[in-house]
Tab-separated table of C-alpha atoms and ligand atoms in Angstrom:
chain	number	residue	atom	x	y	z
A	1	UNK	CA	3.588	-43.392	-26.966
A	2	UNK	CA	3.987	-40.265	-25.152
A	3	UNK	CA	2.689	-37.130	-26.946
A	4	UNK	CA	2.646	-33.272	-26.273
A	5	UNK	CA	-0.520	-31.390	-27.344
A	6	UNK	CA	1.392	-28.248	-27.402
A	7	UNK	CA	-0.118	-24.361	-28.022
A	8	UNK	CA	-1.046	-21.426	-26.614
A	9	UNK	CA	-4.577	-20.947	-24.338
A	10	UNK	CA	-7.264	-21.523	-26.838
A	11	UNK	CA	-5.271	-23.132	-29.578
A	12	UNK	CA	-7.595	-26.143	-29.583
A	13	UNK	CA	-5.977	-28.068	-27.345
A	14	UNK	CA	-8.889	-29.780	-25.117
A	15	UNK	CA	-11.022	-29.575	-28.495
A	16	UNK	CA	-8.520	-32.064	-30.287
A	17	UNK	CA	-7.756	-34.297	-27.801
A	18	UNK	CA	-10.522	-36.769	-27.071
A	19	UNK	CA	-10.235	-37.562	-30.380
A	20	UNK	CA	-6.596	-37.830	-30.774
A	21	UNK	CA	-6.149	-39.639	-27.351
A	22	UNK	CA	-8.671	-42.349	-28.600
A	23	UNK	CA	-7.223	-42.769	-31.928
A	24	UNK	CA	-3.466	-43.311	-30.267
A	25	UNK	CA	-5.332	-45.895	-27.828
A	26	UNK	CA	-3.973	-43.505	-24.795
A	27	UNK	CA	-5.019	-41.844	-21.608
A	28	UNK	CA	-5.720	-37.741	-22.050
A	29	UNK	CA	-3.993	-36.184	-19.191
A	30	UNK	CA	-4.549	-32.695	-19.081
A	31	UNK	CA	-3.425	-30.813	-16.584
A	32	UNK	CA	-5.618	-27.653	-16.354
A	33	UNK	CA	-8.859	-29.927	-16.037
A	34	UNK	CA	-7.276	-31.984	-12.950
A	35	UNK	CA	-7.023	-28.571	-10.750
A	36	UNK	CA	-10.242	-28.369	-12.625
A	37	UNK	CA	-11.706	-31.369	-10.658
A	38	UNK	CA	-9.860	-30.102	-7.540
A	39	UNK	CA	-10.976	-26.830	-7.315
A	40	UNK	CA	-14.698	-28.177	-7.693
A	41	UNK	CA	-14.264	-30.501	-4.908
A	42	UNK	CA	-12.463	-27.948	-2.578
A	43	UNK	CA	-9.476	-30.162	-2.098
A	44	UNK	CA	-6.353	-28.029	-0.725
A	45	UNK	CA	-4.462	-28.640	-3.985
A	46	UNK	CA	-7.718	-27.117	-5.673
A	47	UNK	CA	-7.428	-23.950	-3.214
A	48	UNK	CA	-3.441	-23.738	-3.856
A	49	UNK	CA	-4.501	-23.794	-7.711
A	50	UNK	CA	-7.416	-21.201	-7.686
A	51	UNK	CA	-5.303	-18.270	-6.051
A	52	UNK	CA	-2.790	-18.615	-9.216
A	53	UNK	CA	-5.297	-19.844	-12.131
A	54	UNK	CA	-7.556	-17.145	-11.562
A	55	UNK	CA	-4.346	-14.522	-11.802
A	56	UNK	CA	-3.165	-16.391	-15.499
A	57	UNK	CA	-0.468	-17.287	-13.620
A	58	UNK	CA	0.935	-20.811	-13.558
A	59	UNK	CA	0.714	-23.272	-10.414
A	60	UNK	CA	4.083	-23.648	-9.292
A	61	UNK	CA	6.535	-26.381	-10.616
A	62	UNK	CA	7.103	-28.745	-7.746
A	63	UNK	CA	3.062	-29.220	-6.929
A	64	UNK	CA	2.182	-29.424	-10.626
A	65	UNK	CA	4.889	-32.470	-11.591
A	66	UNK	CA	3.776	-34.175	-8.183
A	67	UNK	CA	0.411	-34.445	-9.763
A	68	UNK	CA	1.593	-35.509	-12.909
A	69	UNK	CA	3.949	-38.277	-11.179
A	70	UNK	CA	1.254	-39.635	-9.296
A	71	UNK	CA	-1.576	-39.661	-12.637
A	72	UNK	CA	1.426	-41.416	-14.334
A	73	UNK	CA	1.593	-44.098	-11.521
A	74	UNK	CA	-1.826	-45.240	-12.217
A	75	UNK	CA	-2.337	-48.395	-14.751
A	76	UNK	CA	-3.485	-47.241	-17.581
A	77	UNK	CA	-0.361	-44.233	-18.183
A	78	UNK	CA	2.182	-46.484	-18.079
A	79	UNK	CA	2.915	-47.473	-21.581
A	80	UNK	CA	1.488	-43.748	-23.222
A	81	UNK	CA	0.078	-40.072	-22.456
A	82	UNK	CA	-1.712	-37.331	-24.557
A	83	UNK	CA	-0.540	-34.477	-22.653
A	84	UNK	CA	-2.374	-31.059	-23.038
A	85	UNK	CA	-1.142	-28.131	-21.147
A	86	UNK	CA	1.734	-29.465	-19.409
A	87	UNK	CA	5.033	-29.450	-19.459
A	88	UNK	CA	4.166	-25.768	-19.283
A	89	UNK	CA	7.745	-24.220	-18.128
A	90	UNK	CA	11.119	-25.586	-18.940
A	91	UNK	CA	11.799	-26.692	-15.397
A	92	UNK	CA	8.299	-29.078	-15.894
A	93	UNK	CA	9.608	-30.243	-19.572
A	94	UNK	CA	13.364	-31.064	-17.919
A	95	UNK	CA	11.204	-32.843	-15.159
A	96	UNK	CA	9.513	-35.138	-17.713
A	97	UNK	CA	12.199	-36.225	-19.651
A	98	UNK	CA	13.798	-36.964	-16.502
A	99	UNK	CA	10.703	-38.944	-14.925
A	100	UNK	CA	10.414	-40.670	-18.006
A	101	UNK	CA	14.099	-41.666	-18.581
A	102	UNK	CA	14.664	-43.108	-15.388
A	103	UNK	CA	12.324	-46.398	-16.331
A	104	UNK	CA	13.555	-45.984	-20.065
A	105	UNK	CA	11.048	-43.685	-21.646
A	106	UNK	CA	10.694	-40.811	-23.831
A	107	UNK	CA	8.734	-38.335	-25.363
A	108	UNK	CA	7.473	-39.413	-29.122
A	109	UNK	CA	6.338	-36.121	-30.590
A	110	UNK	CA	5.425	-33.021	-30.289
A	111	UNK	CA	1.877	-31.605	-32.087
A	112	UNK	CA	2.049	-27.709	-31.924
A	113	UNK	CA	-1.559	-25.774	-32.870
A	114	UNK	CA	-0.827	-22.764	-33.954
A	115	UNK	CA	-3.203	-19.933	-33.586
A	116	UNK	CA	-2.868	-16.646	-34.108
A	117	UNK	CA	-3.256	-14.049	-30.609
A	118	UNK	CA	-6.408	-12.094	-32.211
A	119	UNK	CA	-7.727	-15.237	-32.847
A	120	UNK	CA	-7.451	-16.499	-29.320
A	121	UNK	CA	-9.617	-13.997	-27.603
A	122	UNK	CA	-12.800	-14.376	-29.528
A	123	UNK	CA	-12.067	-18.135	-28.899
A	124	UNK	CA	-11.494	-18.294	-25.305
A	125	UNK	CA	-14.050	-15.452	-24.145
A	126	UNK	CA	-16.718	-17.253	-26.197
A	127	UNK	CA	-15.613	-20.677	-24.528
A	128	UNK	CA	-18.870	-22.171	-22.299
A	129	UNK	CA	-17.237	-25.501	-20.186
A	130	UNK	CA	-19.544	-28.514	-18.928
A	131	UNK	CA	-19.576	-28.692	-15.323
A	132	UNK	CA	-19.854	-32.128	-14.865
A	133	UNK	CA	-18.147	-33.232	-17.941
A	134	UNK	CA	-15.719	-30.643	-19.261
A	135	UNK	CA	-16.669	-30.705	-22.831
A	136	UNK	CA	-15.961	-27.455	-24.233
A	137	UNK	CA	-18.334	-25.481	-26.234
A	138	UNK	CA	-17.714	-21.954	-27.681
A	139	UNK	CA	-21.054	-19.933	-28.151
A	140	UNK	CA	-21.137	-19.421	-32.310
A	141	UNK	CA	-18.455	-21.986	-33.578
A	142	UNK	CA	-19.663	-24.991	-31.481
A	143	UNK	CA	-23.123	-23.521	-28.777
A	144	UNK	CA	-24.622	-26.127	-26.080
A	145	UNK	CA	-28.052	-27.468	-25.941
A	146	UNK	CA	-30.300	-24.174	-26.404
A	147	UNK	CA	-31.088	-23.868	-23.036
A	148	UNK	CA	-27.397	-23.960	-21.948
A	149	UNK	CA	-26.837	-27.811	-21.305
A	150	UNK	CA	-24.542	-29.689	-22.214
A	151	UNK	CA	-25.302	-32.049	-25.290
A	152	UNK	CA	-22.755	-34.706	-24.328
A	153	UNK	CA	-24.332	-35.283	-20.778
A	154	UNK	CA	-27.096	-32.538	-19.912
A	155	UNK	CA	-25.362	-30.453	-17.133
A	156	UNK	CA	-24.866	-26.643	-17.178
A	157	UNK	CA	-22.377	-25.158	-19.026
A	158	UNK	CA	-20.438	-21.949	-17.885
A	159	UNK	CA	-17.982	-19.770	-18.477
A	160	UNK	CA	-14.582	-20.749	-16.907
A	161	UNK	CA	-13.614	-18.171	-14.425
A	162	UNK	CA	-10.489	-17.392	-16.157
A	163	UNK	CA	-11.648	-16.940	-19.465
A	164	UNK	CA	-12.063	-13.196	-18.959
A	165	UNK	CA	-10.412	-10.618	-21.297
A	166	UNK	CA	-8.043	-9.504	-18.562
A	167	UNK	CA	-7.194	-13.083	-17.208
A	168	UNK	CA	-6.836	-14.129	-20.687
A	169	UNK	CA	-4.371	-11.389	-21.625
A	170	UNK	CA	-1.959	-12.711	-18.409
A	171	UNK	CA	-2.324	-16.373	-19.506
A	172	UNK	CA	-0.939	-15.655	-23.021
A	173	UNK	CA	1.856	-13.558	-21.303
A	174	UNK	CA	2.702	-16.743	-19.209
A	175	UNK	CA	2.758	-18.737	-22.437
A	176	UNK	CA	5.282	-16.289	-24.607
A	177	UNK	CA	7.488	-16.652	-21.134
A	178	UNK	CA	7.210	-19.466	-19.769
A	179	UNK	CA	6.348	-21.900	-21.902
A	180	UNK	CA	6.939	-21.229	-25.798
A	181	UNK	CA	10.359	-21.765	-24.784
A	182	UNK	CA	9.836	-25.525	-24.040
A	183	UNK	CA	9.314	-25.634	-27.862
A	184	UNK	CA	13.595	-24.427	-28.303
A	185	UNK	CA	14.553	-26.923	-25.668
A	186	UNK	CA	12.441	-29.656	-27.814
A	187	UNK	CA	14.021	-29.294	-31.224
A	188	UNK	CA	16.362	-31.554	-31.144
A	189	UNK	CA	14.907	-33.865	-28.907
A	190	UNK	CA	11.751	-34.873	-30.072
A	191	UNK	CA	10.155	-34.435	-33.483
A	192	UNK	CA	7.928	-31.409	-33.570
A	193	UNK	CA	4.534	-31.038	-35.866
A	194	UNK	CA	3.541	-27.128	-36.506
A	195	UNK	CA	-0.004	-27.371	-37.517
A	196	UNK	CA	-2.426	-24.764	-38.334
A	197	UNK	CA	-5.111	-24.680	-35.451
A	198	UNK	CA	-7.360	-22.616	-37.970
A	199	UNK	CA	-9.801	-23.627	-39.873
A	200	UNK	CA	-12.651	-26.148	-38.649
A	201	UNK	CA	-12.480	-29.040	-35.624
A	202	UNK	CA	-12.373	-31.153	-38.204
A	203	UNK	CA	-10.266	-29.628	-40.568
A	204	UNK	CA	-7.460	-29.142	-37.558
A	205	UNK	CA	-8.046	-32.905	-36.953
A	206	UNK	CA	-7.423	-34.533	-39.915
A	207	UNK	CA	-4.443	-31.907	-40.340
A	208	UNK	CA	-3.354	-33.463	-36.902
A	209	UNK	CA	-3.610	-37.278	-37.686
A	210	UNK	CA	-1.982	-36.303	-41.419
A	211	UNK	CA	1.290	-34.868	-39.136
A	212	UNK	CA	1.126	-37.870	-36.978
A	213	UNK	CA	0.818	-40.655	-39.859
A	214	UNK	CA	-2.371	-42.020	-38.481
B	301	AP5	P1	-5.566	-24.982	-19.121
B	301	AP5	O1	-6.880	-25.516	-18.733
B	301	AP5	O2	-4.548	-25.921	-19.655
B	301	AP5	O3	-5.796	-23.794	-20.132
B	301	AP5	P2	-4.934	-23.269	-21.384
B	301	AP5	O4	-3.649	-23.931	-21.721
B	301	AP5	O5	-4.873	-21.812	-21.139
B	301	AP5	O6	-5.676	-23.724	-22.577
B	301	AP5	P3	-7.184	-23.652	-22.768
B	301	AP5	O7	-7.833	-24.812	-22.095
B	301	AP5	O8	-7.661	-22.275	-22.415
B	301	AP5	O9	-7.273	-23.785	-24.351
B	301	AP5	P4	-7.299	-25.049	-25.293
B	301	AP5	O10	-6.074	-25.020	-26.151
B	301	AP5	O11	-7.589	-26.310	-24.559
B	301	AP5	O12	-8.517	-24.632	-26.221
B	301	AP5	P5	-9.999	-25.262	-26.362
B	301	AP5	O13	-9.912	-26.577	-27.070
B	301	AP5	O14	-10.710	-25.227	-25.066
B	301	AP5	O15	-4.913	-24.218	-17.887
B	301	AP5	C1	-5.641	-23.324	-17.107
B	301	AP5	C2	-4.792	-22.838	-15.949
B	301	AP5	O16	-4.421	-23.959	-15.107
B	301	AP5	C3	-3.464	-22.187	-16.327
B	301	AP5	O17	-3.616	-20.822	-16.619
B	301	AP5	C4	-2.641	-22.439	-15.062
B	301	AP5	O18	-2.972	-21.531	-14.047
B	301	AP5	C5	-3.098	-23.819	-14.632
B	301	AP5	N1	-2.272	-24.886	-15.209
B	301	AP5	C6	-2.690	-25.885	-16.056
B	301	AP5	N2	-1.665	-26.685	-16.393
B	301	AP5	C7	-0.571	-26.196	-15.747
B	301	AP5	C8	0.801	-26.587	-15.711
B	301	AP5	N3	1.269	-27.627	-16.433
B	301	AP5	N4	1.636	-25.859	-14.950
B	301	AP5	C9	1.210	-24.808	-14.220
B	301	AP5	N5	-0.065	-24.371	-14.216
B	301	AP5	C10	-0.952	-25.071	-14.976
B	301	AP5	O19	-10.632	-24.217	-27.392
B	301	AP5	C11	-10.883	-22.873	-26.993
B	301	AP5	C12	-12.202	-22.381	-27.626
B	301	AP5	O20	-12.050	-22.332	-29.036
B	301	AP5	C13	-13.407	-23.290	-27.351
B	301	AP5	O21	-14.540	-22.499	-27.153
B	301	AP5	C14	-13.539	-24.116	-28.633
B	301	AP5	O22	-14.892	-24.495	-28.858
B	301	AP5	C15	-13.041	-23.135	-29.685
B	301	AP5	N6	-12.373	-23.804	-30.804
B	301	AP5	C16	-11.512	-24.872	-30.733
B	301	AP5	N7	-11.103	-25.229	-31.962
B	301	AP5	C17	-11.692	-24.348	-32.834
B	301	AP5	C18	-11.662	-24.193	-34.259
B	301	AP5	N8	-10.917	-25.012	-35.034
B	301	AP5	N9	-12.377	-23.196	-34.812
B	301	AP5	C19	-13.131	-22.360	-34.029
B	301	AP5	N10	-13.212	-22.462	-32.685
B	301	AP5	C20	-12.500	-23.453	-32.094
B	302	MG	MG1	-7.835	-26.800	-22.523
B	303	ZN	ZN1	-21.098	-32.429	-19.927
């Protein structure tokens, strides 16, 4: 089964989808947290990344569906994805269908978390990420260890670089262009679930496996 996570920056995305991914017996391939990884280890791609993730701008087409072609090469994608974050632009979406479709696969569905903008902020400038890990914490609807570890595996936690008010404002502008429009191109493609990203973890969850039939 191949699945879109779909939703603006701080809809809930990463917070849904270990749980979702595990529960579909799938691989969570998220995009963001693989330049993530690169841009920790210094890597070129991770350098190329940096200059437009910390602008709220997206990494360009062509080097973001290389990485995606070569994570789906590898043995356990083959058969099912979670994606979260990507396809981001209708050129990436086009490029899926089309990577898929040439060895006879397709997209399943479509979850969209929908969150309201003035929501978003005080969710993604509150937002403390693992370093090691990547869990995602936010300081009052979900803090870290007291003394600012992470409870899943005891590294620090910090603030993404990007999660500032200004960065923020520029990712959400990159969404409304660039990607919401993924969601037209979609419609008649590939069942789409709208479901309301407010509300507890929990309560977003079960709304998600409820859309899903699980
Ligand atoms: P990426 O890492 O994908 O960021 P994003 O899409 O902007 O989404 P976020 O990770 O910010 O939000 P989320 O929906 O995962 O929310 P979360 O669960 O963390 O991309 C970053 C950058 O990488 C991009 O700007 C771009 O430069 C580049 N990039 C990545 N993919 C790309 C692609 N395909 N093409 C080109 N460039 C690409 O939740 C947010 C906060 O809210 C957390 O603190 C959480 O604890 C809290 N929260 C979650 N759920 C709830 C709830 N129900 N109630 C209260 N709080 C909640
Ligand atoms: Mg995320
Ligand atoms: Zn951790």
């Amino acid at each position: 089964m191949f699945v879109l996570l779909f939703g603006p920056p701080g809809s809930g995305k990463g917070t849904q989808a270990a749980a979702l991914a595990s529960r579909l017996a799938i691989p969570h391939v998220a995009t963001g947290d693989i330049f993530r990884k690169h841009l920790r280890e210094g890597t070129d791609l991770g350098k190329l990344a940096r200059s437009y993730m910390d602008r709220g701008q997206l990494v360009p087409d062509l080097v973001t569906c290389d990485l995606v072609a070569s994570r789906l090469g590898e043995a356990d994608a083959g058969n099912g994805v979670l994606f979260d974050g990507f396809p981001r632009s209708v050129p990436q979406l086009y490029w899926l269908i089309g990577h898929l479709g040439a060895t006879g696969r397709r997209l399943h569905a479509v979850v969209n978390l929908q969150v309201a903008d003035d929501l978003i902020l005080g969710r993604i400038t509150g937002r403390r990420t693992c370093t090691n890990c990547g869990a995602t914490y936010h300081v009052v609807s979900a803090p870290p260890n007291t003394d600012g570890t992470c409870s899943r595996c005891g590294a620090a936690v910090v603030q993404r670089k990007d999660d500032s008010e200004d960065v923020v404002r520029d990712r959400l502008v990159a969404y409304a262009n660039q990607t919401f429009p993924c969601l037209e191109q979609l419609r008649d493609r590939t069942p789409i679930h709208n479901v309301d990203g407010v509300g507890s973890i929990e309560g977003v969850q079960g709304r998600i496996f409820g859309a899903l039939g699980l």
